[in-house]
Amino acid sequence: MSTPTPDQTPAPPPGLPPELEALRDKLAAVLGTDAVWELKGKLPAFRLPAKAIVSACKTLRQAGFDYLLFVTAVDYPSENRFEIVYVAGQYNGPDQIALVTDIPRDNPAVESVSQVWDTAEWHEREIFDLFGIRFENHRDLRRILLDDTWEGYPLRKDYVDKVHNVVKRPY
Amino acid sequence: MNAPVPVESPVADTYQDYFINMGPQHPSTHGVLRLVVKLAGETVLGVSPHMGYVHRGIEKMGEAQTAMQFTHLTSRLDYLSAHMNNWAWAMVVEQALGVQVPERAEYLRVIMSELTRISSHQLWWGVFGMDLGAFTPFLYAFRDREKVNDIFEKTCGTRLTMNYIVPGGVMEDADADFEKDTRAFLEYFKPLIEEYEQLLSGNIIVQERTKGVAVLPPELAKSYGVTGPTLRASGVDYDVRKNHPYGVYPRLSFQTALATEGDSWARYKVRLEEMRQSIKIISQALDQMPKSGPVRAKLPAVLRIPPGRYLSRVETARGELAIFLVGDGKPLPYRVKIRSPNFSNLSAFPAIIKGWRVADIVTAMSTFDLVIPDIDR
Amino acid sequence: MKEILKKTFEGLRGLLSGMALTFRYLVHPDKVITQQYPENRAQLKLPPRARSRIELIKDEQNGVYRCTACGLCVRACPNNSIEVIRDRDPVTQKAKLNKFIYHFERCTICGLCVDACRSEALRMGQQFETAVYDSAQLTIILNKDSKPAGEEPASERKTASTPSETEAAPRPPSVSAAAIQPTPAPSSPAA
Amino acid sequence: MAVEAAPLKQSMNNYDTNELVSVLTAKLQASLPEPWLVDAAKIVLAAIALAGFASVLAMILVYVERKVAGHFQQRLGPMRVGPHGIFQPIADSLKLLAKEEITPRDADRLIYNLAPLLTFVASFVCMGFIPFAPNLQAVRFNVGLLFVLGISSMGVLGILAAGWSSNNKWSLLGAMRAGAQIISYELSAALALLVGVIFAGSLDFHEIVKSQEAGWWIWRAPVVGLVTFIIYTIASTAECNRTPFDIVEGESELTAGFHTEYSSMKFAMFFLAEFLNVFIVSAISATVFLGGWMPLHIGNWEAANRIFDMIPAWIWFFGKVSALVFVVMWFRWTFPRLRVDQLMRFEWKFLMPASFATLAVAAILAASQTYFFAPERPAAPPVAPAPTKPPILANK
């Protein structure tokens, strides 16, 4: 396992805390080779290519992670990519893990995991609503929070809000 | 006995579709949620919730406000668990900055959160009575809730959205007679829960309308990510205070209220039991709390969130609230994702209400205890 | 048959005990908790920490506002509800407060400004009857009664969104500086 | 002049209202030339008196309901308009008068305006039959009870019409519920009253009250009286849509049920009709089971009976009725609401068999005359002379 290459993150202590180490080895074995361990900040994560997400989620589900906290997206316009984050936990265990994948910003689309966890259905609808990321073979992908006639995807960094109701702090 | 009409029964398809709009302005949706209900006579064939009427874009605002400023927004998510929401945000910021919160502040946080849980369940109990048609419980519930609000007003200054638990500890030390008032409230309220039981739980009409109604099977609940009392009523022993202990909860001994039937009656009993558990927690916390000491860690004027991903998980009165924070070294968070308990709880609702009647939608939704601004964020 | 009878009597007992409870409250009028609000206005006392609209604190000795127009509260406020207009004192070159504009309609009473103020010049007042008929009245100048300093030097605005620094989104179409005449009741367009 | 059919026992209290009626008739005859004019004047006077009484009564009931509800819930109820809120009902009615009449755009206009009238007329007509005091009774039919039952079932037509014509899905739902509920509960209400009729031997309210000279049916008939009284109370609460059976305008489900789209005066009519129904139902229950205006007599304890006779009859009547109305209000502020199907199941599977059973037992009791402190009933009532003229509507 290659040690995580800390780019501008403060280098985490060389040795991982023991329980994270155990978690990493356990899941690395389960998720297979294309899952790269990544610990930026405090939330342990595995980076996966987009097409491996659904199978990884299925294996996670069998491995006892029966509770998907949420699915969310983070917009990196400078690197022209969306980062989709799946955080899964256990209803009767202490572990929690995040699966992270990248998709290009122009016509973003990724496989839906709503067959694995039903809760993903609404979370993915919200991401589609606020980020404009399409999820393949999702049961009914339509806007969940905003009005159907709303144009634009508000949570994108480059979203210009005509009503100027969000004020940028001058730092 | 209470059993849903099998939806595939012949009566279902002889009716052409009869849609009814429950909401967004409806007395028992407790907020602006619109349920489009497909009816066959009185029997519900399907429910599709429409949300977003109270969407303020709190996650977008999170990207334009510093860590200290965002606190006041979190208490406007699930305004009935204001302290716990602030605590979730404070915890994620402290996790990011690596701040150590003083001992007394930790105890104050636990007491304030448990008081909020009691006041939230009181309001739920009163409104549950009103949804079933009895108006008196509402008045009794608010009479007791006033006492909790007075305690908050004396220490935090305001009554509903307190902005008291901030990153680094709590805004101010507790009021001089905070301990005396809280103990007096516990003595005052403990016998009153029996009165609540006498008025509603003992009532056969309430039992008839809730037993066996809208059963939430545990597997379905887990798959839809349901958390909180609604889940524990279906027999799944999941409580963030136990599974992912935070603050000083490991030092306090309490049981998680559990039931197995998973129907509206179980959800009702679980919440009443939770109120009793909260009373136990508060009295223990009051005993163990250090009498004096700092209540707020020293923080730099400008909090720069180090790059990386951070996650905090808290048990609010309605389920698990998780806040996911992505920092990029600047004082403004790069991305704030709020995993709200009501959002997932509501997603399980359409699946369990098929075949029941219009009156059961109101009963079941009242036992789901939804707060709509928490869904729309 | 026995089960039905038992359920009936059980049900009846539950109903009657519920009725007994409400009857007990009926016959104990001393337990009524209604507070006749406008009449009991005199005895109604708020706890000392009750928070409502903010107020500037005056110095005890010379009765001048302690505010040094440093603008810390402006940065601390999440909702741009404070604007501080200050003058450059020609003699001591120190900043002096000209106008402290407070948009109460945007304030969520979170208390961060009082927390950030280093010279203890701000306090959360306890004036809870704050309803007004016209939203323009919600834009209040807190140091109204202090005499403006002689002539009006070019007052430099210290607000959250000074034009020089904001990038994409210009200031919300709220109270524009030009619209505020020195006269106390600014007829500014509502935010 | 009303000639008494059978000489009432001396115990009948002496505050008889005959003089009042005879003085009035004499004065009318003096002033009006034609005999039929006198009757017409009497009818009009009776109608005006009843109308005035009904509106004042409704206002009082609204006020009492709000005060009682308040004190049940540890609050004071209206206190602002007048001392202790006495003029609140007047303020309410003025408000209802002044409010704007909103008619939904594509409501079925004719039926929409007719509906409140229907419900109000149904309950107002029943007011005419209630024996407030001996001879203080607008209309004295010898089939009074049957007529009242017939008229009160007409009220549901108004509710159905209102629900249908206001072109609102919620009102339609409420109206359909009302139709099902009132018709079903009328069944066990009628059966319960039938038991009273079996004991009293006549359908005429006056006779029913008179037959309770020896003791009120509620405790004269061994157990049956009490059970029937309870059945009737439950059924009548359901008939005037009061909690726990107020699914017709279930606030938390159907916003306001059938009268969602009504405002100002039309809404006031529904509101008034509901309170009149509560009064009428309690009055009938008091008349049939609690001896109407008959004072309470405890066995042969003459001293107490003498004192009880001092109290005028109509005070006895209103005391009993207000007690029953209080119980109905007590239900409202304690119980939640039943669901539609439970309500139907409760009536058809529980209440109706129960009332049939009590009817059977009552028939046996009546046939064998086994009552508590049964009076020495004359072998056969003397053949009543020509039916006496009802005092007020003297149809010459």
Short mmCIF file of C-alpha atoms in Angstrom, two decimals, chain C:
data_model
loop_
_atom_site.label_atom_id
_atom_site.label_comp_id
_atom_site.label_asym_id
_atom_site.label_seq_id
_atom_site.Cartn_x
_atom_site.Cartn_y
_atom_site.Cartn_z
CA MET C 1 -66.49 -13.08 24.43
CA LYS C 2 -64.49 -12.67 27.65
CA GLU C 3 -61.75 -10.92 25.73
CA ILE C 4 -64.20 -8.39 24.29
CA LEU C 5 -65.63 -7.66 27.73
CA LYS C 6 -62.15 -7.24 29.20
CA LYS C 7 -61.17 -4.90 26.37
CA THR C 8 -64.37 -2.89 26.85
CA PHE C 9 -63.85 -2.41 30.56
CA GLU C 10 -60.15 -1.74 30.07
CA GLY C 11 -61.03 0.86 27.47
CA LEU C 12 -63.71 2.42 29.65
CA ARG C 13 -61.30 2.65 32.60
CA GLY C 14 -58.68 4.35 30.37
CA LEU C 15 -61.24 6.82 29.01
CA LEU C 16 -62.58 7.66 32.46
CA SER C 17 -59.11 8.19 33.95
CA GLY C 18 -58.35 10.59 31.09
CA MET C 19 -61.57 12.45 31.86
CA ALA C 20 -60.72 12.49 35.54
CA LEU C 21 -57.42 14.19 34.73
CA THR C 22 -58.99 17.00 32.73
CA PHE C 23 -61.69 17.41 35.37
CA ARG C 24 -59.01 17.80 38.04
CA TYR C 25 -57.63 20.78 36.10
CA LEU C 26 -61.13 22.19 35.70
CA VAL C 27 -61.83 22.22 39.40
CA HIS C 28 -58.43 23.67 40.33
CA PRO C 29 -58.64 27.20 38.94
CA ASP C 30 -55.58 28.10 41.03
CA LYS C 31 -53.53 26.03 38.55
CA VAL C 32 -54.33 28.40 35.66
CA ILE C 33 -51.08 29.67 34.18
CA THR C 34 -52.34 32.36 31.79
CA GLN C 35 -50.38 35.60 31.99
CA GLN C 36 -52.50 38.57 30.96
CA TYR C 37 -49.71 40.14 28.90
CA PRO C 38 -50.48 43.81 28.41
CA GLU C 39 -51.90 44.15 31.93
CA ASN C 40 -48.94 42.47 33.67
CA ARG C 41 -46.39 44.52 31.71
CA ALA C 42 -45.10 46.04 34.97
CA GLN C 43 -44.33 42.79 36.79
CA LEU C 44 -42.88 41.13 33.67
CA LYS C 45 -39.10 41.03 34.28
CA LEU C 46 -36.72 39.44 31.78
CA PRO C 47 -33.66 37.56 33.07
CA PRO C 48 -30.52 39.73 32.93
CA ARG C 49 -29.06 37.81 30.00
CA ALA C 50 -32.16 38.02 27.81
CA ARG C 51 -31.02 39.16 24.37
CA SER C 52 -32.81 41.44 21.96
CA ARG C 53 -31.79 44.44 19.82
CA ILE C 54 -28.17 45.60 20.41
CA GLU C 55 -27.36 48.91 22.06
CA LEU C 56 -24.23 51.04 22.26
CA ILE C 57 -22.86 51.49 25.76
CA LYS C 58 -22.07 54.98 27.03
CA ASP C 59 -19.05 55.66 29.18
CA GLU C 60 -20.19 56.38 32.75
CA GLN C 61 -18.08 59.48 33.30
CA ASN C 62 -18.36 61.59 30.18
CA GLY C 63 -21.46 60.03 28.66
CA VAL C 64 -19.74 59.46 25.32
CA TYR C 65 -20.17 56.18 23.44
CA ARG C 66 -17.27 53.83 24.07
CA CYS C 67 -17.28 52.68 20.46
CA THR C 68 -13.96 53.35 18.73
CA ALA C 69 -15.34 52.53 15.26
CA CYS C 70 -12.82 49.71 14.80
CA GLY C 71 -15.24 47.62 12.68
CA LEU C 72 -14.61 44.30 14.45
CA CYS C 73 -18.33 43.84 14.96
CA VAL C 74 -18.94 44.52 11.28
CA ARG C 75 -16.67 41.59 10.34
CA ALA C 76 -18.10 39.34 13.02
CA CYS C 77 -21.71 39.79 11.93
CA PRO C 78 -22.90 36.94 9.65
CA ASN C 79 -25.65 38.98 8.04
CA ASN C 80 -24.16 42.43 7.28
CA SER C 81 -26.54 44.01 9.73
CA ILE C 82 -24.04 46.53 11.15
CA GLU C 83 -22.47 49.43 9.23
CA VAL C 84 -20.04 51.78 10.92
CA ILE C 85 -19.36 55.19 9.36
CA ARG C 86 -16.35 56.86 10.97
CA ASP C 87 -14.40 60.10 10.58
CA ARG C 88 -10.67 60.59 10.56
CA ASP C 89 -10.11 62.95 13.56
CA PRO C 90 -7.88 65.65 11.95
CA VAL C 91 -6.01 66.29 15.19
CA THR C 92 -5.19 62.88 16.58
CA GLN C 93 -5.52 61.00 13.27
CA LYS C 94 -7.47 58.38 15.27
CA ALA C 95 -10.80 57.03 13.96
CA LYS C 96 -13.91 58.50 15.56
CA LEU C 97 -17.45 57.17 15.24
CA ASN C 98 -19.73 59.19 12.98
CA LYS C 99 -22.71 56.90 12.46
CA PHE C 100 -23.47 53.36 13.70
CA ILE C 101 -26.16 52.00 11.35
CA TYR C 102 -27.91 48.85 12.56
CA HIS C 103 -30.22 46.89 10.22
CA PHE C 104 -32.42 45.13 12.74
CA GLU C 105 -34.41 43.36 10.00
CA ARG C 106 -31.33 41.30 9.09
CA CYS C 107 -30.05 40.67 12.62
CA THR C 108 -30.60 37.13 13.96
CA ILE C 109 -29.58 38.15 17.51
CA CYS C 110 -26.69 35.67 17.53
CA GLY C 111 -24.53 37.79 19.81
CA LEU C 112 -21.31 37.43 17.78
CA CYS C 113 -20.85 41.21 17.52
CA VAL C 114 -20.96 41.67 21.28
CA ASP C 115 -18.58 38.72 21.58
CA ALA C 116 -16.13 40.23 19.07
CA CYS C 117 -16.16 43.78 20.42
CA ARG C 118 -12.91 44.42 22.33
CA SER C 119 -13.82 47.78 23.84
CA GLU C 120 -17.09 46.55 25.48
CA ALA C 121 -19.05 49.12 23.51
CA LEU C 122 -21.93 46.84 22.53
CA ARG C 123 -24.59 45.21 24.68
CA MET C 124 -27.63 43.06 23.86
CA GLY C 125 -30.62 45.10 24.99
CA GLN C 126 -33.74 43.61 26.57
CA GLN C 127 -36.32 45.52 24.59
CA PHE C 128 -38.51 42.71 23.31
CA GLU C 129 -41.37 44.79 21.89
CA THR C 130 -39.64 45.46 18.59
CA ALA C 131 -42.49 45.23 16.08
CA VAL C 132 -42.70 48.16 13.71
CA TYR C 133 -45.17 49.18 11.01
CA ASP C 134 -42.67 50.20 8.36
CA SER C 135 -39.53 48.24 7.57
CA ALA C 136 -37.62 51.46 7.14
CA GLN C 137 -37.92 51.94 10.88
CA LEU C 138 -35.84 48.79 11.29
CA THR C 139 -32.75 50.59 10.04
CA ILE C 140 -31.67 52.33 13.25
CA ILE C 141 -28.80 54.70 13.92
CA LEU C 142 -27.65 53.67 17.37
CA ASN C 143 -25.66 56.74 18.24
CA LYS C 144 -28.38 59.12 17.14
CA ASP C 145 -28.14 61.48 20.09
CA SER C 146 -24.41 62.15 19.85
CA LYS C 147 -23.67 65.45 18.13
CA PRO C 148 -22.09 64.86 14.68
CA ALA C 149 -18.44 66.11 14.88
CA GLY C 150 -18.60 69.73 13.59
CA GLU C 151 -18.41 69.79 9.81
CA GLU C 152 -18.64 66.56 7.83
CA PRO C 153 -15.10 65.44 6.88
CA ALA C 154 -15.05 62.92 4.06
CA SER C 155 -16.50 60.10 6.14
CA GLU C 156 -14.85 56.88 5.20
CA ARG C 157 -17.19 53.89 5.31
CA LYS C 158 -16.05 50.81 7.21
CA THR C 159 -18.60 48.24 6.13
CA ALA C 160 -18.49 44.56 5.54
CA SER C 161 -18.58 44.97 1.81
CA THR C 162 -16.37 47.93 1.00
CA PRO C 163 -16.47 48.08 -2.80
CA SER C 164 -12.71 47.71 -3.13
CA GLU C 165 -12.56 44.20 -1.76
CA THR C 166 -15.62 42.24 -2.91
CA GLU C 167 -14.96 40.16 -6.01
CA ALA C 168 -17.90 38.64 -7.79
CA ALA C 169 -21.03 39.63 -5.95
CA PRO C 170 -21.38 43.37 -5.40
CA ARG C 171 -23.09 44.54 -2.21
CA PRO C 172 -26.72 43.53 -1.84
CA PRO C 173 -29.15 46.24 -2.98
CA SER C 174 -29.63 47.24 0.64
CA VAL C 175 -29.17 50.59 2.23
CA SER C 176 -26.88 52.57 -0.07
CA ALA C 177 -24.74 55.16 1.70
CA ALA C 178 -25.94 57.99 -0.46
CA ALA C 179 -29.51 57.44 0.59
CA ILE C 180 -28.80 58.06 4.26
CA GLN C 181 -29.15 61.71 5.04
CA PRO C 182 -27.78 62.82 8.42
CA THR C 183 -31.40 63.30 9.44
CA PRO C 184 -32.32 60.61 11.98
CA ALA C 185 -35.14 58.90 10.04
CA PRO C 186 -33.40 57.59 6.96
CA SER C 187 -35.96 57.01 4.21
CA SER C 188 -33.82 54.31 2.73
CA PRO C 189 -35.29 51.78 0.34
CA ALA C 190 -36.16 48.72 2.31
CA ALA C 191 -33.58 45.93 1.93
#
